[in-house]
mmCIF file of C-alpha atoms and ligand atoms in Angstrom:
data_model
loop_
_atom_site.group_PDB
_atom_site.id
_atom_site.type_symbol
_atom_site.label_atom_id
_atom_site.label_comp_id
_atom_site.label_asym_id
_atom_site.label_seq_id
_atom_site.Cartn_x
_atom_site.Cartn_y
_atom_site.Cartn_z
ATOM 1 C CA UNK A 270 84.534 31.592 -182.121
ATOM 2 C CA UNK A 271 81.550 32.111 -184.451
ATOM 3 C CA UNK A 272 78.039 31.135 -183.453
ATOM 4 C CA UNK A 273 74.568 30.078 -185.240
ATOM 5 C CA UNK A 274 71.429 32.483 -184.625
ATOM 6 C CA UNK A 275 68.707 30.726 -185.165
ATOM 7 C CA UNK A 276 65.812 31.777 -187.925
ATOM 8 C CA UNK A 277 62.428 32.421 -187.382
ATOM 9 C CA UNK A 278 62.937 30.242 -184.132
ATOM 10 C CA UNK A 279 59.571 31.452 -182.121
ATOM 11 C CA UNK A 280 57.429 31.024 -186.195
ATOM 12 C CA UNK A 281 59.197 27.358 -186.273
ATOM 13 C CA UNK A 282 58.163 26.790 -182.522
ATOM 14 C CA UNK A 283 54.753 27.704 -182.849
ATOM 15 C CA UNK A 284 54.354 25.702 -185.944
ATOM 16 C CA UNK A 285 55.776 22.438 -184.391
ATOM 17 C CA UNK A 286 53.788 23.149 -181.290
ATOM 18 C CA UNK A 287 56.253 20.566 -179.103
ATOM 19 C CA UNK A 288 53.445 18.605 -176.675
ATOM 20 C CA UNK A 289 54.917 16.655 -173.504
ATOM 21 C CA UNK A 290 55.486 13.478 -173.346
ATOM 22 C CA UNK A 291 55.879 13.853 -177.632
ATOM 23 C CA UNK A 292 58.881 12.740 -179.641
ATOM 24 C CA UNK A 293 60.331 15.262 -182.176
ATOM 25 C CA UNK A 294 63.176 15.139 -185.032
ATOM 26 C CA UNK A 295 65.260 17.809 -185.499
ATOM 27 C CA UNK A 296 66.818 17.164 -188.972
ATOM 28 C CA UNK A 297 69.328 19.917 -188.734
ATOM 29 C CA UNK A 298 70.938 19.954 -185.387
ATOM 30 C CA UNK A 299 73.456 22.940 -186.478
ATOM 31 C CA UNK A 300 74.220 25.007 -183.726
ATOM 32 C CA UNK A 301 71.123 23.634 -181.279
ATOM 33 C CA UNK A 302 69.165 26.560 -181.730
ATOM 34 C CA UNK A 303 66.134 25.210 -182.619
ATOM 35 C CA UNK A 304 66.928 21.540 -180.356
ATOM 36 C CA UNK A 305 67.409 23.507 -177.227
ATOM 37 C CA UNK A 306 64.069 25.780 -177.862
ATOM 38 C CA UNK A 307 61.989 22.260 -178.848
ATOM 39 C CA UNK A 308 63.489 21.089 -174.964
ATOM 40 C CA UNK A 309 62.472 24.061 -173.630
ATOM 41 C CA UNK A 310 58.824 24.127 -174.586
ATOM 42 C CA UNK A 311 58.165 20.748 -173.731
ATOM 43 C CA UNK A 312 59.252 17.618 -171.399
ATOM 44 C CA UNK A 313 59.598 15.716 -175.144
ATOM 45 C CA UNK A 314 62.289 13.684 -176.520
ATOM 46 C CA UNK A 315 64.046 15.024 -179.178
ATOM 47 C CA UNK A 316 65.850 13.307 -181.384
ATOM 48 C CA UNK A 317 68.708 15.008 -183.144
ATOM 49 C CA UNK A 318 70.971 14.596 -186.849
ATOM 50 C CA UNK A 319 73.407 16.264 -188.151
ATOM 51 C CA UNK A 320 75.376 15.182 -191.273
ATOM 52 C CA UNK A 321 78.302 17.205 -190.036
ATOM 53 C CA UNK A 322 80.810 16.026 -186.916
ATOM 54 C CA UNK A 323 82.038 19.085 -186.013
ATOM 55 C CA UNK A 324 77.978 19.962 -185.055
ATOM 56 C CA UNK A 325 77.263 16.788 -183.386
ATOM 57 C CA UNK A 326 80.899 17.584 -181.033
ATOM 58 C CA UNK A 327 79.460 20.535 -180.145
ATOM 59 C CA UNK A 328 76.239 19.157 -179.249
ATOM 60 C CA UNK A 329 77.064 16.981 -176.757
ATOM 61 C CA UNK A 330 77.313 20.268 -174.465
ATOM 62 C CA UNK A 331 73.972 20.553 -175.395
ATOM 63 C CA UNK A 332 73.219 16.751 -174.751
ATOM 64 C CA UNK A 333 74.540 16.844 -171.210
ATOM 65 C CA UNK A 334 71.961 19.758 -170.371
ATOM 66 C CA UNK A 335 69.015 17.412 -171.386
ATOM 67 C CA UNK A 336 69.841 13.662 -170.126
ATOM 68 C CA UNK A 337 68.224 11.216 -171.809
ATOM 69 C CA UNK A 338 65.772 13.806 -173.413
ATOM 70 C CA UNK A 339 68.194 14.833 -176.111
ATOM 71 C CA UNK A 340 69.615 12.272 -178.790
ATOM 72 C CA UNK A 341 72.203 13.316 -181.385
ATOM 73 C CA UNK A 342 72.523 10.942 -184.492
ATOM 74 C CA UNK A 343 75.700 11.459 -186.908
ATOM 75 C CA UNK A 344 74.315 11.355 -190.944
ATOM 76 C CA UNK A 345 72.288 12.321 -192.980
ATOM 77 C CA UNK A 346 68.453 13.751 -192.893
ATOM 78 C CA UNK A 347 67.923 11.743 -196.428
ATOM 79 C CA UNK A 348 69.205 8.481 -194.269
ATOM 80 C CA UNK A 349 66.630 9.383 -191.213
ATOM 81 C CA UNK A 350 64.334 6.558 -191.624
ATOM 82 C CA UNK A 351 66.942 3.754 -191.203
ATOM 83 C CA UNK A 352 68.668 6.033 -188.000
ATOM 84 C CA UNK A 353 66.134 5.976 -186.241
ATOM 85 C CA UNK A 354 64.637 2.867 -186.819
ATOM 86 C CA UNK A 355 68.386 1.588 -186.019
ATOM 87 C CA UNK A 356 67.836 3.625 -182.291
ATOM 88 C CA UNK A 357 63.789 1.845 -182.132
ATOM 89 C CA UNK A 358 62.309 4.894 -183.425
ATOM 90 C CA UNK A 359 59.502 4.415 -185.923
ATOM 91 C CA UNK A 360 57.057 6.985 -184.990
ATOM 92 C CA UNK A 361 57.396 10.592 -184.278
ATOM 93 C CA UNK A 362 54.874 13.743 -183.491
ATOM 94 C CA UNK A 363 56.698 16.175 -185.010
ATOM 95 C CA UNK A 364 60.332 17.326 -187.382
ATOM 96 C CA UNK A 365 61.971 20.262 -188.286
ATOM 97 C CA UNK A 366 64.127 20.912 -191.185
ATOM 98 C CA UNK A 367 66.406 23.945 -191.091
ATOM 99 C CA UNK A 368 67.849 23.564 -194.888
ATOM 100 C CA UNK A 369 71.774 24.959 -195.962
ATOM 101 C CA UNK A 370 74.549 25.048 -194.434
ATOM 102 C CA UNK A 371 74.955 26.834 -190.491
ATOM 103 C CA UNK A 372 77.069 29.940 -189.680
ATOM 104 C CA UNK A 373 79.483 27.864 -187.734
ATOM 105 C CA UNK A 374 80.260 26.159 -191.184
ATOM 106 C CA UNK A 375 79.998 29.252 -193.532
ATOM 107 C CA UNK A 376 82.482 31.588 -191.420
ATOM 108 C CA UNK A 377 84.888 28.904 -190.932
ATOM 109 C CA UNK A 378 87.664 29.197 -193.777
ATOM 110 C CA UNK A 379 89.163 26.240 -193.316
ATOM 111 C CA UNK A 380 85.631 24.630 -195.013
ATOM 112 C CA UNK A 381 85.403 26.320 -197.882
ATOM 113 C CA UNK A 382 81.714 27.764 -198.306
ATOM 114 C CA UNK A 383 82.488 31.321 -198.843
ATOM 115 C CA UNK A 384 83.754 33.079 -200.903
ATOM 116 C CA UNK A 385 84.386 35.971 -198.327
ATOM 117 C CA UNK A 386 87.465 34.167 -197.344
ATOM 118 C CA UNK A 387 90.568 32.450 -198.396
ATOM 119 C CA UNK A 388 90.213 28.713 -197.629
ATOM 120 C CA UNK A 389 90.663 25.140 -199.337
ATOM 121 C CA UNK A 390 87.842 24.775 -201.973
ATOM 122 C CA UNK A 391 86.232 21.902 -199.655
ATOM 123 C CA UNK A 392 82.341 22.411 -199.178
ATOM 124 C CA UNK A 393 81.606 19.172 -197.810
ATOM 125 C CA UNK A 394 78.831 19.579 -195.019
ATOM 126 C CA UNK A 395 79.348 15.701 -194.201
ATOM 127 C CA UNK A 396 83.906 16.103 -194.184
ATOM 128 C CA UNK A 397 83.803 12.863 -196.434
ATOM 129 C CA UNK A 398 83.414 12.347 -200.410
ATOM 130 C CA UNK A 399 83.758 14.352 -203.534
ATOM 131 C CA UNK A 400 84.782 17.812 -202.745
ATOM 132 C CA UNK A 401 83.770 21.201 -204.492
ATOM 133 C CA UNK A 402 87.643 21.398 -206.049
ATOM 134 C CA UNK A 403 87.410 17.960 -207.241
ATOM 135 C CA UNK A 404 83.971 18.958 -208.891
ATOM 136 C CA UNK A 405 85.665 22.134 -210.218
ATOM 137 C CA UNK A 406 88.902 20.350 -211.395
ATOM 138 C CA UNK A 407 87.529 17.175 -212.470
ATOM 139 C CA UNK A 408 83.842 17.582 -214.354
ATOM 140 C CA UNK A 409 84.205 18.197 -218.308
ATOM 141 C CA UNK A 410 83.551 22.287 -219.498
ATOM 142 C CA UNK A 411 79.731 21.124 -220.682
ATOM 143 C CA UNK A 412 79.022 18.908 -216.928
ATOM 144 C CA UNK A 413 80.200 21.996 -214.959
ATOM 145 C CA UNK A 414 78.376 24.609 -217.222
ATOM 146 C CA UNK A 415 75.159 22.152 -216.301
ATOM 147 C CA UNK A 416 75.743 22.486 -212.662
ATOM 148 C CA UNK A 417 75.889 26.149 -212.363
ATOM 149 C CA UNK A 418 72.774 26.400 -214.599
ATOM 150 C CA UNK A 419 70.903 24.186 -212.443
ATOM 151 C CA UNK A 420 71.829 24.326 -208.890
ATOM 152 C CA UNK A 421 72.827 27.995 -209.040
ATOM 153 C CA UNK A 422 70.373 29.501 -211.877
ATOM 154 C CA UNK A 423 73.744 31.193 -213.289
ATOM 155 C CA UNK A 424 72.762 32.661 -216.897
ATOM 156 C CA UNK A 425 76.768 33.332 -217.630
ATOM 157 C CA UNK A 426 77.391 29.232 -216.922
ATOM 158 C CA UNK A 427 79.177 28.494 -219.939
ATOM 159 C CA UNK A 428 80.751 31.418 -219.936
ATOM 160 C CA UNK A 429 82.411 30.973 -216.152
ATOM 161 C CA UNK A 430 82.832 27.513 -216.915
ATOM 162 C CA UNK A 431 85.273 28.147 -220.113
ATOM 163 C CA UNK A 432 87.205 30.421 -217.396
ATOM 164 C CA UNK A 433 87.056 27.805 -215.234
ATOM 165 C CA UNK A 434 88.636 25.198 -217.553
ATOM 166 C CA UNK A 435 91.397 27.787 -218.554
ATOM 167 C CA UNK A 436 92.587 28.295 -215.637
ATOM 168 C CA UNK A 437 92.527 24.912 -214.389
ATOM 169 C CA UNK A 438 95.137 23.992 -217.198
ATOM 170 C CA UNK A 439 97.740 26.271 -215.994
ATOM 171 C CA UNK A 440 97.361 24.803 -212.588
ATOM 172 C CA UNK A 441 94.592 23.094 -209.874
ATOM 173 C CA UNK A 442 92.195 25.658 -208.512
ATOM 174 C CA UNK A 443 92.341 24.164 -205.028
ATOM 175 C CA UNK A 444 91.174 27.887 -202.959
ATOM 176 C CA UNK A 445 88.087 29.509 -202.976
ATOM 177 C CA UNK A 446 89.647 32.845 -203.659
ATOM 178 C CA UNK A 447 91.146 31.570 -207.049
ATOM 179 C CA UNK A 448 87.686 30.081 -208.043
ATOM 180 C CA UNK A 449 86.310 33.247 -206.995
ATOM 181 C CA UNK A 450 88.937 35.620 -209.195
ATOM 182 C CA UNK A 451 88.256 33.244 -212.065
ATOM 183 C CA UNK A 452 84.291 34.246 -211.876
ATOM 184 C CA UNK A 453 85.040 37.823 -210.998
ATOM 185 C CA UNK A 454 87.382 38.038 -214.153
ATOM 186 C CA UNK A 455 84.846 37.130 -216.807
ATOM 187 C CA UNK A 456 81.210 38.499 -214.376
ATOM 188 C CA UNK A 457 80.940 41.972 -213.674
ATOM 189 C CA UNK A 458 79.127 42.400 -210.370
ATOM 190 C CA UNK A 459 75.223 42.841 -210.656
ATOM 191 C CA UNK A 460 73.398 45.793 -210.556
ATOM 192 C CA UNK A 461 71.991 43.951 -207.136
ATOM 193 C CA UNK A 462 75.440 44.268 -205.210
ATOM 194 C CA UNK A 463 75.871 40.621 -205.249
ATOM 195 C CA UNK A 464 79.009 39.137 -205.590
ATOM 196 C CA UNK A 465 79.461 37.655 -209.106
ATOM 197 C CA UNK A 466 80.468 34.123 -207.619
ATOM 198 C CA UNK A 467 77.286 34.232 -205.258
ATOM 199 C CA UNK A 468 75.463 31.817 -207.443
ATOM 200 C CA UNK A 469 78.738 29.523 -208.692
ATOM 201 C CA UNK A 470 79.146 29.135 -204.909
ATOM 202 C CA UNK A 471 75.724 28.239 -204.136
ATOM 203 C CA UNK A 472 75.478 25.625 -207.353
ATOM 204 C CA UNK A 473 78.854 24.085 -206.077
ATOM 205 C CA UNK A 474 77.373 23.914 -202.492
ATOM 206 C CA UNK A 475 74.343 22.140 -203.751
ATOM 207 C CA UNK A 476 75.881 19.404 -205.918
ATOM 208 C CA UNK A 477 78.656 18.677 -203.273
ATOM 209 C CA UNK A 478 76.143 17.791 -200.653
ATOM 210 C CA UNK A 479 73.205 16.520 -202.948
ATOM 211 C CA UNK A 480 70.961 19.105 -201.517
ATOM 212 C CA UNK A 481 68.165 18.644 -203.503
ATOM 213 C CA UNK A 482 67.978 15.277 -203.691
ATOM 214 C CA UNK A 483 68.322 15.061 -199.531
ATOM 215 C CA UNK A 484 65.522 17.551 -199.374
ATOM 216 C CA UNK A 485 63.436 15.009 -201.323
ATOM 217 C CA UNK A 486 64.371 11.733 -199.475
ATOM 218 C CA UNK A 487 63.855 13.440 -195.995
ATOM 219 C CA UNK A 488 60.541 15.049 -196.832
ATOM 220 C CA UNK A 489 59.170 11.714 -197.732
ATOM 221 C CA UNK A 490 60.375 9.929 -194.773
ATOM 222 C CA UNK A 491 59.446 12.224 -192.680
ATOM 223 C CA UNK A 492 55.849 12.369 -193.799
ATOM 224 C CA UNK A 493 56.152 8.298 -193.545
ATOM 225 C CA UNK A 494 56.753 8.592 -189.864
ATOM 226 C CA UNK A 495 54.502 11.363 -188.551
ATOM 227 C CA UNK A 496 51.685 10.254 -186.215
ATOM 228 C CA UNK A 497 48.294 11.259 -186.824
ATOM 229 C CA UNK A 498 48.546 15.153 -185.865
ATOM 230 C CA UNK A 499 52.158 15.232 -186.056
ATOM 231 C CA UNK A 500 53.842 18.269 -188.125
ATOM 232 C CA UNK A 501 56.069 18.982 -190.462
ATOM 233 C CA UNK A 502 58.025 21.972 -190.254
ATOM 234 C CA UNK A 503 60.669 23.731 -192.629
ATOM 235 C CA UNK A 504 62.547 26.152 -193.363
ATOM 236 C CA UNK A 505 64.269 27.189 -197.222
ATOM 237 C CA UNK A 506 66.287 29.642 -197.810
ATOM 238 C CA UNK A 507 66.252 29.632 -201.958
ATOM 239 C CA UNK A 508 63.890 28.813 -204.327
ATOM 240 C CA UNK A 509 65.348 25.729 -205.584
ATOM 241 C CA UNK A 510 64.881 24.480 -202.127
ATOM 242 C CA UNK A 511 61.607 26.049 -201.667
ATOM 243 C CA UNK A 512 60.164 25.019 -204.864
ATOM 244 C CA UNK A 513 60.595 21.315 -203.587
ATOM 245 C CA UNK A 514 58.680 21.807 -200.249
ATOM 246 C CA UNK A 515 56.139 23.529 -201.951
ATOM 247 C CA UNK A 516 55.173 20.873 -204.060
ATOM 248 C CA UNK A 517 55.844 18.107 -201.837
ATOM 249 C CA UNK A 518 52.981 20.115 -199.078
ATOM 250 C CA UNK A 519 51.051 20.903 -201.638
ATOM 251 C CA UNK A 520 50.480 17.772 -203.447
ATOM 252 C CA UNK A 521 50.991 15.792 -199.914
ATOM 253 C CA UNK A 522 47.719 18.110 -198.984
ATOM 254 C CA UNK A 523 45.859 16.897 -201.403
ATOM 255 C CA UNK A 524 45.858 19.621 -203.997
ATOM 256 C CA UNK A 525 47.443 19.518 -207.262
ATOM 257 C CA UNK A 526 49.877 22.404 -207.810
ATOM 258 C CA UNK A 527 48.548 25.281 -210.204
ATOM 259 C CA UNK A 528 45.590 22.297 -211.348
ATOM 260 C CA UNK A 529 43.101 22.706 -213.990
ATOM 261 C CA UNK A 530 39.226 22.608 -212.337
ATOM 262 C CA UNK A 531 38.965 19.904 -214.851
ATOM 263 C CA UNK A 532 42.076 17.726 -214.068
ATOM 264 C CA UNK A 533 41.144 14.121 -212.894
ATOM 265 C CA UNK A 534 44.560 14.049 -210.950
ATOM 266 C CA UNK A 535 43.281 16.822 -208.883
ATOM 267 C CA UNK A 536 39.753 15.319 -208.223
ATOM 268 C CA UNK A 537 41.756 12.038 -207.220
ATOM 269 C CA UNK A 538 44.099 13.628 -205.022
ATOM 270 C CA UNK A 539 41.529 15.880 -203.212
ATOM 271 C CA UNK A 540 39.692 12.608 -202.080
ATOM 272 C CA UNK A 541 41.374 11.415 -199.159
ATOM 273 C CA UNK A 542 44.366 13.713 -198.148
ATOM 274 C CA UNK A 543 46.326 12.363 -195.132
ATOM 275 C CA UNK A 544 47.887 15.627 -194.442
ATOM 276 C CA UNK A 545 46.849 19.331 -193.972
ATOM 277 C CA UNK A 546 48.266 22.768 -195.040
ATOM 278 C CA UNK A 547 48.866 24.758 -192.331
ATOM 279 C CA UNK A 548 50.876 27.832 -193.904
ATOM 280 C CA UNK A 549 48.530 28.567 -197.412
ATOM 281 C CA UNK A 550 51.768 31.085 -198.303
ATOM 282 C CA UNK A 551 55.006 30.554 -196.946
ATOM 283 C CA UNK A 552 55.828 32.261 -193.461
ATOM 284 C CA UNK A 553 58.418 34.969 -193.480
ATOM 285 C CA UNK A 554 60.807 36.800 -190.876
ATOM 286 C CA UNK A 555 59.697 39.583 -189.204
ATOM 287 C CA UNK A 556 61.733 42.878 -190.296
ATOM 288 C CA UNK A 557 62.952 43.223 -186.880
ATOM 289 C CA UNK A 558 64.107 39.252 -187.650
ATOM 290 C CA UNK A 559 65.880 40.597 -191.306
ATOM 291 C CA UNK A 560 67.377 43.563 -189.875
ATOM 292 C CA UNK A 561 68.967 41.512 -186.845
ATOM 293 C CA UNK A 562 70.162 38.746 -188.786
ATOM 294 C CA UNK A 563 70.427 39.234 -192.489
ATOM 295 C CA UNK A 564 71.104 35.459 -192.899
ATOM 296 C CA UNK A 565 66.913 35.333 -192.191
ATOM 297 C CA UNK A 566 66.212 37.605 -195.309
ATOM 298 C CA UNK A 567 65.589 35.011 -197.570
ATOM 299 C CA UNK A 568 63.939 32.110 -195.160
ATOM 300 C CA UNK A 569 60.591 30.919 -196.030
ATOM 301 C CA UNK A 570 58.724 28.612 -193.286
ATOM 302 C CA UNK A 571 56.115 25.800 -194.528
ATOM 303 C CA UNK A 572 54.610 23.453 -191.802
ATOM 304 C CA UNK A 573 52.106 20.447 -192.525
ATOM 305 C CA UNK A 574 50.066 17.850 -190.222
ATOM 306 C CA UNK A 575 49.257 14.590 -190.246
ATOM 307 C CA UNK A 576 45.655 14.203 -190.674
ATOM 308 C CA UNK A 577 45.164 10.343 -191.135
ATOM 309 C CA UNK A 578 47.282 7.428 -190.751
ATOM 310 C CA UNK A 579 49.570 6.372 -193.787
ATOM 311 C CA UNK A 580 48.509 2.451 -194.836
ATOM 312 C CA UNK A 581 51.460 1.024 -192.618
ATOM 313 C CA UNK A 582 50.090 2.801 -189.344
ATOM 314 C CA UNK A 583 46.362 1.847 -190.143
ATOM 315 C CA UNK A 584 47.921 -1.839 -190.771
ATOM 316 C CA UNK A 585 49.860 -1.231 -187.429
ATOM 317 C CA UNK A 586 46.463 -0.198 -185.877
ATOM 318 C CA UNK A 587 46.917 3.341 -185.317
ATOM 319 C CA UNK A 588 44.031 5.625 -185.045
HETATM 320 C C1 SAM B 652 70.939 26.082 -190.992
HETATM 321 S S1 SAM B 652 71.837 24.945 -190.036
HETATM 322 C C2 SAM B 652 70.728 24.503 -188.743
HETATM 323 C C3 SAM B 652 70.756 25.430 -187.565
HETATM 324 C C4 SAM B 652 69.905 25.008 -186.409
HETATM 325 N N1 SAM B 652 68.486 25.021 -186.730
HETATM 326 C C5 SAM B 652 70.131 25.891 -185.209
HETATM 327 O O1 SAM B 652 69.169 26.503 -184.724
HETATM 328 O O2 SAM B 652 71.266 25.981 -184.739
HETATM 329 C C6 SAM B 652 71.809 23.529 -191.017
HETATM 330 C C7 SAM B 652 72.523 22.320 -190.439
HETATM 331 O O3 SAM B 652 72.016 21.185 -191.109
HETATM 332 C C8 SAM B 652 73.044 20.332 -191.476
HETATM 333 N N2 SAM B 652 72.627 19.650 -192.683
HETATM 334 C C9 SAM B 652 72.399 20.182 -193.899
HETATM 335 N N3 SAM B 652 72.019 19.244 -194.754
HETATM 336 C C10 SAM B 652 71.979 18.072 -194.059
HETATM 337 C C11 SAM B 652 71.628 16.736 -194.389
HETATM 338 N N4 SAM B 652 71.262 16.395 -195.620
HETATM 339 N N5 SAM B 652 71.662 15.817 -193.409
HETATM 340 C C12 SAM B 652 72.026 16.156 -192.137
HETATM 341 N N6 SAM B 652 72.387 17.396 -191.773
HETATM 342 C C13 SAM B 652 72.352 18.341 -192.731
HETATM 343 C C14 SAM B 652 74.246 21.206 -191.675
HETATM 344 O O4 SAM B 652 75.424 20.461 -191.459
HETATM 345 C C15 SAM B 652 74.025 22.309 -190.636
HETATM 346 O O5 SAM B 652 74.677 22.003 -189.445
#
């Protein structure tokens, strides 16, 4: 069986800086990587999600190690507000969010993330809803031409897309190696050495799972429940991902991203900013880390603290 290794684990630990006695989210349970190294660096509670079942299962292992100190929750980090509320948990001192998909999910066939192997065309972190072949048999030429553009920043969209609507009228693509011939019929590969349906897979990935639009919910929420000095640490591994932390820290920090000296937003925003920068430029993996584990290359780690209660804590009394 496959396994998870984490990314930049000892960057993300350091960044969270796990206190005892604190409570902690870990948004991406995965393999337990991170969960397990949060226990170890602290007598905390951690609090664990995981939209997937298969990751929670495996947890429990993990669970039984750290009685009552370890917490798995089934759903989704865009939910995490109401799940832990619905467990009495309304404050926390620190989360971590470990974006994309796990290892254990990618080199399993049978889920159909990659492109590397034959397997149905499934994609669905979460095993329920609208699946990538539904997306890919289903959405009109011009819709699925939009989602490769957006999600996947695929140039050739309209071009795969027309390939992908030919072949779907002889027959279903239901396998990730026919989606994948289809791409590879009308893309040559890249002067890069990236597979042509690299970015069609991604783009797929991303609108299956609402990626983006979890990233945005959770950030929020997350920033909504931090304690004064609480952090907020993540982890991207693209830039459409990235490009939504940025701005979220940035802005969340009280600066205005790329502002004018002159904008009034900026002056505004830079009065009272409940929340700190602590990474100015995005951590990286060491090239020991890249060279290991080429999964890392691409990771980029932003962290932020609590500085100053949000309205409902000073309304709640807290300092
Ligand atoms: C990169 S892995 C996390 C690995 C983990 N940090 C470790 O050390 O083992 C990402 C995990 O997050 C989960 N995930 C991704 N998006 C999610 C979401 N919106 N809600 C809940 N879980 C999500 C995936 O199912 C996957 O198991």
């Amino acid at each position: 069986m496959n396994s998870h290794v984490p990314v930049m684990l000892d960057q993300v630990i350091k960044a969270l800086g796990p206190r005892d006695g604190g409570i902690y989210l870990d948004g991406t349970f995965g393999g337990g990587g991170y969960a397990s190294a949060i226990l170890d660096a602290a007598h905390c509670t951690l609090w664990a999600i995981d939209r997937d079942p298969d990751a929670i299962q495996r947890g429990a292992a993990l669970a039984a190690r750290f009685p009552s100190r370890l917490h798995l929750l089934h759903g989704a980090f865009g939910d995490m507000m109401d799940l832990l509320a619905a467990a009495g948990v309304t404050t926390l001192d620190g989360v971590v969010l470990d974006l994309g998909v796990s290892s254990f999910q990618i080199d399993d066939p049978a889920r159909g993330f990659s492109f590397r192997f034959d397997g149905p065309l499934d994609m669905r972190m979460g095993k329920h809803g609208t699946s990538a072949a539904d997306l890919v048999n289903g959405l009109t030429e011009e819709a699925l031409a939009d989602v490769l553009y957006e999600f996947g920043e695929e140039r050739a969209s309209r071009r795969i897309a027309h390939a992908i609507v030919l072949a779907r009228a002889e027959s279903p693509i239901e396998t990730t190696s026919r989606l994948a011939a289809i791409i590879r019929s009308v893309l040559p590969p890249d002067r890069s050495g990236h597979d042509p349906a690299t970015r069609t897979f991604q783009a797929l990935r991303i609108k299956v799972n609402d990626e983006l639009g979890q990233i945005g919910q959770a950030l929020r929420q997350a920033a909504d429940l931090l304690s004064p000095g609480g952090r907020l640490v993540v982890v991207a591994f693209h830039s459409l991902e990235d490009r939504i932390v940025k701005r979220f820290m940035t802005e969340a920090s009280g600066r205005i991203a790329g502002p004018s000296r002159h904008d009034p937003r900026g002056l505004l925003s830079r009065q009272r900013p409940g929340f700190r920068l602590l990474t100015a430029r995005a951590l990286r993996p060491s090239t020991d880390e890249t060279l290991d584990n080429p999964r890392s290359r691409s990771a980029r780690l932003r962290a932020l603290e609590r500085i100053a209660p949000s309205p409902a804590q000073a309304e709640r009394g807290i300092p």
